[in-house]
Short mmCIF file of C-alpha atoms and ligand atoms in Angstrom, two decimals:
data_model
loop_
_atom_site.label_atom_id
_atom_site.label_comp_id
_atom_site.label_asym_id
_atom_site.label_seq_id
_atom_site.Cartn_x
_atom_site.Cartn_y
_atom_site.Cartn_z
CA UNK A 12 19.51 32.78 -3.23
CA UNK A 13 17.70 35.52 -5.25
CA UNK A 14 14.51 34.39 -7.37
CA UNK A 15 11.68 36.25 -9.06
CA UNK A 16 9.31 34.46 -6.03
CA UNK A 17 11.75 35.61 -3.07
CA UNK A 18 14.60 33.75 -1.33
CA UNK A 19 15.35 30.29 -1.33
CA UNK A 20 17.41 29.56 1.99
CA UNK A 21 21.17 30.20 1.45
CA UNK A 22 22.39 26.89 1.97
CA UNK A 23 21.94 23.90 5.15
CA UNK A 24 23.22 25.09 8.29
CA UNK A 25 26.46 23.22 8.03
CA UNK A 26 27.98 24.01 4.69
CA UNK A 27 29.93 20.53 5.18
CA UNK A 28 26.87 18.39 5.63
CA UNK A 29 27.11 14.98 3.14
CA UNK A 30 24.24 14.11 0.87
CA UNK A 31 22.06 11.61 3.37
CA UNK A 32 22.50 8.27 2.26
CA UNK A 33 21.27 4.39 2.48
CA UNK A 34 23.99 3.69 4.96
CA UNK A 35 23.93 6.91 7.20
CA UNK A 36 20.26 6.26 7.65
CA UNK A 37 21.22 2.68 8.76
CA UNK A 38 23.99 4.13 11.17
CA UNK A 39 21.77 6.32 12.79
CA UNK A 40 18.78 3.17 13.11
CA UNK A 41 21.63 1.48 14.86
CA UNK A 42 23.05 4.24 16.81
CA UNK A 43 19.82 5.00 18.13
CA UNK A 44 19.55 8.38 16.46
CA UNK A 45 16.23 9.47 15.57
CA UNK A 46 15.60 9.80 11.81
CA UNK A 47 13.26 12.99 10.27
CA UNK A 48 11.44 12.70 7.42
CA UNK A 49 9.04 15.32 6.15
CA UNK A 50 6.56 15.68 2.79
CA UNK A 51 7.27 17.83 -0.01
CA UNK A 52 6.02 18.56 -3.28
CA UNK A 53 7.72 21.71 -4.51
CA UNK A 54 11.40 22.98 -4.77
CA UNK A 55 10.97 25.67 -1.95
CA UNK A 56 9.48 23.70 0.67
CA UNK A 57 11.70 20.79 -0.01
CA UNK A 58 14.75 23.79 0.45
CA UNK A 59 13.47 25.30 3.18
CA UNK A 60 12.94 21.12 5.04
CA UNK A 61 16.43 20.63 3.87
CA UNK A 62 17.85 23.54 5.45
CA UNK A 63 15.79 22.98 8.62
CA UNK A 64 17.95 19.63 9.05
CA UNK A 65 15.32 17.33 8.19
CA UNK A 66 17.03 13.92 6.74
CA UNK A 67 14.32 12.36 4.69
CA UNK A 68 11.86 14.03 2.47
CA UNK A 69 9.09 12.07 0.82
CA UNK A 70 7.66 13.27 -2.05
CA UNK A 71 4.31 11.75 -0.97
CA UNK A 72 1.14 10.49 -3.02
CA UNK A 73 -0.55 12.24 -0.53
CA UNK A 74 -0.10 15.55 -2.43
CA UNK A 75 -3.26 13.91 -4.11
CA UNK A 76 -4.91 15.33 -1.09
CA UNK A 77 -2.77 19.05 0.26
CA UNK A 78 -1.72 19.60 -3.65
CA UNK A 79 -4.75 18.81 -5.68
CA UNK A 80 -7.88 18.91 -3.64
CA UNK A 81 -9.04 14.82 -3.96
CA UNK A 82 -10.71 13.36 -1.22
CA UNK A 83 -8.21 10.17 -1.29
CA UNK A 84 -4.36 9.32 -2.58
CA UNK A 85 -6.06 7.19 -5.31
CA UNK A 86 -6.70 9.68 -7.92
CA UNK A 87 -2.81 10.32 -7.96
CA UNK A 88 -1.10 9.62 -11.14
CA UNK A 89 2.74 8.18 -11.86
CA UNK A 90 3.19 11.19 -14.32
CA UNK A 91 1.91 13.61 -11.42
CA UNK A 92 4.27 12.38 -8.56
CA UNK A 93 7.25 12.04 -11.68
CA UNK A 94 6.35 16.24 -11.61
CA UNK A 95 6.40 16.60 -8.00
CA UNK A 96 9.27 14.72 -7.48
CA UNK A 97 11.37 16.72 -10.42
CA UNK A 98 10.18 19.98 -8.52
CA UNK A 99 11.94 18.72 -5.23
CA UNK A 100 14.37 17.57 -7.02
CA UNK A 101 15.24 20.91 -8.76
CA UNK A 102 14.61 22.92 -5.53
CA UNK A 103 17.34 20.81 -3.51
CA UNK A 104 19.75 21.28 -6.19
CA UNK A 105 19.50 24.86 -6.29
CA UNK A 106 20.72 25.01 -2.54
CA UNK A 107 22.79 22.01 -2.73
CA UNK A 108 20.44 19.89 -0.73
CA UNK A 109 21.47 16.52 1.46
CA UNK A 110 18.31 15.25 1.99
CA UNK A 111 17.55 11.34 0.72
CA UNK A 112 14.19 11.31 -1.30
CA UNK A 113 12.06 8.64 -1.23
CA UNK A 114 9.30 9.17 -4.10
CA UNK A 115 5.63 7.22 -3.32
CA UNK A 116 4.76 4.94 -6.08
CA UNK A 117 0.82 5.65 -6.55
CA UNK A 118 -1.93 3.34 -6.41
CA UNK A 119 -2.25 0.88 -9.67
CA UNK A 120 1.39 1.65 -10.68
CA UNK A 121 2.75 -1.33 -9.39
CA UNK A 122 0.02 -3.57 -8.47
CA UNK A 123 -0.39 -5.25 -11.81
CA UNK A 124 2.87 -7.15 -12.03
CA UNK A 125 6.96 -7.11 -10.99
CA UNK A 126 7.49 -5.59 -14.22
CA UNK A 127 5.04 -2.65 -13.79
CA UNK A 128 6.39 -1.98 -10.33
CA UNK A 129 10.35 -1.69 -11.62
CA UNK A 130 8.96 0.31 -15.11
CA UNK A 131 6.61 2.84 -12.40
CA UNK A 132 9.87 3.12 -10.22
CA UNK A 133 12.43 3.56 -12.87
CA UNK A 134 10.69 6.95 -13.63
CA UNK A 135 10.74 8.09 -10.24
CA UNK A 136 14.12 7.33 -10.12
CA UNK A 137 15.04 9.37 -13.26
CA UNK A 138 12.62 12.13 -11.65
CA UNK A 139 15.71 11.84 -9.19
CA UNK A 140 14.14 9.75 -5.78
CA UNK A 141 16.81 7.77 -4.02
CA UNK A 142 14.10 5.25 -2.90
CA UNK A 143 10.81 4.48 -3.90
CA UNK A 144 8.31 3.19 -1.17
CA UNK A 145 5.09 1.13 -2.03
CA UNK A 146 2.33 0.24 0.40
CA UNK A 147 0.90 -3.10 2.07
CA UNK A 148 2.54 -6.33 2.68
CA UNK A 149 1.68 -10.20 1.59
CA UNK A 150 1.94 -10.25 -2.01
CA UNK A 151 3.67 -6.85 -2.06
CA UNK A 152 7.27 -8.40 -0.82
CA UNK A 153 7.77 -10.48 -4.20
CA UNK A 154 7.66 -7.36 -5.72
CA UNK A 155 9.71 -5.43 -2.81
CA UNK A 156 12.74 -8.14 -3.22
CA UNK A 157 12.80 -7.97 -7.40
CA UNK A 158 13.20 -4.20 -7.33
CA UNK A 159 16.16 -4.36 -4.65
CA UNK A 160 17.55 -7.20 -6.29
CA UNK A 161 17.61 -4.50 -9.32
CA UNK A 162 19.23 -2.13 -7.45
CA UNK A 163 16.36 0.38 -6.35
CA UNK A 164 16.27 1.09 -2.48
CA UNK A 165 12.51 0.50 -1.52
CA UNK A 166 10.67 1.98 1.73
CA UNK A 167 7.77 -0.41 2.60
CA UNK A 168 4.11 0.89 4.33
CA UNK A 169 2.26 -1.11 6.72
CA UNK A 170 -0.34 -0.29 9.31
CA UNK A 171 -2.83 2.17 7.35
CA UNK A 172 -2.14 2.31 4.10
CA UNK A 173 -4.36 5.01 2.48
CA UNK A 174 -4.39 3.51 -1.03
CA UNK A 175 -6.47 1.00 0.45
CA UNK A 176 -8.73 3.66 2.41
CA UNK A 177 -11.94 2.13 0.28
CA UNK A 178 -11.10 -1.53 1.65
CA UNK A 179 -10.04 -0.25 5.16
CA UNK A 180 -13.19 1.44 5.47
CA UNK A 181 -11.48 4.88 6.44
CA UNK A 182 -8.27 5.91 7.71
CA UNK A 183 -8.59 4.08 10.73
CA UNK A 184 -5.98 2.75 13.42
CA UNK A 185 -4.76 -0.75 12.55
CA UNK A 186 -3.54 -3.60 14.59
CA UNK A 187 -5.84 -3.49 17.26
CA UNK A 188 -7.01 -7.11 17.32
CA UNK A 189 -5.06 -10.30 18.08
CA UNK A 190 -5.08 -11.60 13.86
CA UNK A 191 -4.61 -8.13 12.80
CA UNK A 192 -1.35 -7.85 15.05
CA UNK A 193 -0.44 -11.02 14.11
CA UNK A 194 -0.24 -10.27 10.31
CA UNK A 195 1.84 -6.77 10.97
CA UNK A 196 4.24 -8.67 12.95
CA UNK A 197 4.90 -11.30 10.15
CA UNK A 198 4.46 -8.49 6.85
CA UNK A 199 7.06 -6.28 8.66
CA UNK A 200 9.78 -9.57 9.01
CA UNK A 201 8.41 -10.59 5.19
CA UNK A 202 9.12 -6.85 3.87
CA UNK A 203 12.40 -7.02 5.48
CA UNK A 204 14.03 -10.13 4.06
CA UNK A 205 12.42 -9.31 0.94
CA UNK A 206 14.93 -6.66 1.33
CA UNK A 207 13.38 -3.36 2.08
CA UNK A 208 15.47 -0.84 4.11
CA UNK A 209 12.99 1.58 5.79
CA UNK A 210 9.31 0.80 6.52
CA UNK A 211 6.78 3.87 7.66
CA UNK A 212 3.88 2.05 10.20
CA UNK A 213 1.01 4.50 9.90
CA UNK A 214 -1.31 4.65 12.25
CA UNK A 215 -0.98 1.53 14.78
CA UNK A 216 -0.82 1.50 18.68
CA UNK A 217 2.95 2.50 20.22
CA UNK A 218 3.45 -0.79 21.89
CA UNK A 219 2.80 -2.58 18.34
CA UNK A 220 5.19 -0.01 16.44
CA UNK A 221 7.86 -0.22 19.02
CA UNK A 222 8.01 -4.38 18.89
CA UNK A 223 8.33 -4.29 15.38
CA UNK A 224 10.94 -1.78 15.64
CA UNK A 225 12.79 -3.96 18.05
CA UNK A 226 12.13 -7.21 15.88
CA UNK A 227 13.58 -5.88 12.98
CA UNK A 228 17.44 -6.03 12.43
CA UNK A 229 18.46 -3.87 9.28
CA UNK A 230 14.59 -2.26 8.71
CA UNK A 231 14.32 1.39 9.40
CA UNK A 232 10.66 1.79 11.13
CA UNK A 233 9.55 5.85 10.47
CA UNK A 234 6.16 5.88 12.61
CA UNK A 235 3.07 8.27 11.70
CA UNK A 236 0.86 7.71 14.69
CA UNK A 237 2.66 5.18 15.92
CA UNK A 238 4.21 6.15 19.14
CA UNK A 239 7.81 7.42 19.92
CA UNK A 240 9.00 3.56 19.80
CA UNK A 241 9.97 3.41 16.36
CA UNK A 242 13.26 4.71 14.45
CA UNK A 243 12.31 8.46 13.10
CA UNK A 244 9.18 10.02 12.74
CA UNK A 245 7.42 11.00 9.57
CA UNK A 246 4.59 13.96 9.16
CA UNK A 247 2.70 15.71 6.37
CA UNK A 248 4.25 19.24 6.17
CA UNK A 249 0.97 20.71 5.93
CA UNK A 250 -0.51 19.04 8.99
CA UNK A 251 2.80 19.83 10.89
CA UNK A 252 2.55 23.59 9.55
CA UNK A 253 -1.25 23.90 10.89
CA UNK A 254 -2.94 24.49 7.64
CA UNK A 255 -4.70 21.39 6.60
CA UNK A 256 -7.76 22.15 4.90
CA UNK A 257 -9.63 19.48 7.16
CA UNK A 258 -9.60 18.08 10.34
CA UNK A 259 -5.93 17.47 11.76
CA UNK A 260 -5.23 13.50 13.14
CA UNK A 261 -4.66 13.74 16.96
CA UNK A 262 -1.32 12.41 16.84
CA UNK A 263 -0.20 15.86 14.97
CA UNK A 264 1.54 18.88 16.84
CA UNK A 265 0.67 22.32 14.94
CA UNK A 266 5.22 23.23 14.99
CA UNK A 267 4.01 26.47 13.87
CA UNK A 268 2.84 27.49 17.08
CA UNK A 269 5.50 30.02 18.63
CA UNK A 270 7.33 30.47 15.77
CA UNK A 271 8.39 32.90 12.77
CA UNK A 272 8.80 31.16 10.21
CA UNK A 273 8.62 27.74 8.34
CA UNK A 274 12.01 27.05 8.56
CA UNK A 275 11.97 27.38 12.25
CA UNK A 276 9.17 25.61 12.63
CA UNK A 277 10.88 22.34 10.55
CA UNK A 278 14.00 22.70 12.59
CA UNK A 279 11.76 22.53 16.27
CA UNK A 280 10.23 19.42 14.22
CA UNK A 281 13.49 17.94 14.01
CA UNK A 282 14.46 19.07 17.64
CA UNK A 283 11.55 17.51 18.91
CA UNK A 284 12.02 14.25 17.16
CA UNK A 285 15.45 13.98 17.99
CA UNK A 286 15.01 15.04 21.88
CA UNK A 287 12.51 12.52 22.32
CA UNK A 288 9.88 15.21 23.08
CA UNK A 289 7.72 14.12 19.94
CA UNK A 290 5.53 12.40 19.50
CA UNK A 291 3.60 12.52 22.68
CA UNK A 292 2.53 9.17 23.77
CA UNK A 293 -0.01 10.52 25.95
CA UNK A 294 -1.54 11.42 22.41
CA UNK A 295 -1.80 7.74 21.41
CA UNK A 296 -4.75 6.53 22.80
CA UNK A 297 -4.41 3.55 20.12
O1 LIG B 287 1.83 10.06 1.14
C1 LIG B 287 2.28 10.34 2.27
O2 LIG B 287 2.43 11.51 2.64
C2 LIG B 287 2.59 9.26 3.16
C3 LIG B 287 2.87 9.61 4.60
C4 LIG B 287 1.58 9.83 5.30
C5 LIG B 287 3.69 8.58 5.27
O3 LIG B 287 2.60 8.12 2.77
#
């Protein structure tokens, strides 16, 4: 497809492929099929993932950091990610897109009460996201099981949460201790009765990630640093592309390397993911 900035891809590889939904994403969990998800923030990249094959795209608050230059996801607004999220939106359309979008409710947008949270994710959901996802557990999974019960599919975050990088005390690798594995082990069984269908653990040791994979029934894990254990993989699209403007987390593989061009480099993403051949565990030393 023509536009005044180039050419969009064509179309996805299969002109046949079915818009990725709630259910296909809980076939594959249970079919043992490894699910992709990638970040976007515009309509071309979010094309060009779609076309690559990638399943999932998150439209994540941590455009705060590739997008506009803040140290931390905190400075990120609801109006900014309703922008982003319209942008992706827009670009799948244009190439009639499959991809399920999940849209990252920012910090202080649902903290305050239930009816902030469902108000903050009704506009991402007009911005067009399929699923909103929220971080932390505890108190988090009252407000996790009032927005499913209103109909709004909701991805939970556990492990390292960046919102809470100030309280953390960096981005650091969680659930290393005995209470600290403890509480991930019970948050991840809370979040799931409270209804939530996919859950990214970010940042936690493999063996962790892959028991709470196995513990959970109808949950969706999507590990970030968290081994090869869980059910699909999730990665910044700038760290994955190699041009992060600061130091790149171990765990990432540059899938730029040896190829031509972004879209090939999503699709070896995907291949890798799928095959088994990323992440490396070896890379874990977490
Ligand atoms: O904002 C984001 O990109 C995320 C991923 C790191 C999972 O939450």
């Amino acid at each position: 497809m023509g536009t005044p900035y180039g050419t969009l891809p064509a179309s996805s590889p299969e002109p046949q492929r079915k818009p990725v939904s709630l259910p296909r994403l809980q076939d594959m969990r249970e079919r043992g099929e490894k699910i992709t998800m990638l970040t976007a923030y515009d309509a071309t990249f979010a094309a060009v993932a779609d076309a690559a094959g990638v399943e999932c795209i998150l439209v994540g608050d941590s455009l705060g950091m590739v997008c506009q230059g803040l140290a931390s996801t905190v400075g990120v607004t609801l109006e900014t990610m309703c922008y982003h999220t319209e942008s992706v939106v827009r670009g799948l359309r244009r190439v009639q897109g499959t991809a399920w979008i999940i849209g990252d409710l920012p910090f202080g947008s649902y903290h305050e009460s239930r009816e902030q949270a469902l108000r903050s994710a009704s506009a991402l959901l007009q911005a067009g996201a399929h699923m909103v996802k929220l971080e932390g557990g505890g108190w988090t999974c009252e407000t996790v099981r009032f927005l499913v019960e209103r109909g709004i599919p909701v991805c939970a975050h556990l492990g390292l949460t960046p919102q809470s990088v100030h309280a953390l005390g960096g981005y650091r690798v969680q659930g290393r201790d005995p209470a600290s594995i403890e509480r991930l082990k019970h948050d991840a069984l809370d979040l799931q009765d409270a209804g939530a269908a996919m859950m990214v653990l970010e940042m936690v040791p493999a063996a962790l990630a892959t028991q709470i994979t196995a513990a959970l029934a109808r949950c969706a894990t999507i590990g970030i640093g968290a081994g090869k254990g869980t059910a699909g993989q999730v990665l910044v699209m700038h760290d994955m592309l190699g041009i992060n403007l600061g130091k790149n987390p171990k765990f990432v593989r540059n899938f730029m390397t040896g190829q031509s061009s972004v879209q090939a480099a999503m699709a070896a993403y995907v291949a890798a993911v799928k095959g088994g051949q990323f992440p490396d565990d070896a890379l874990h030393a977490w």
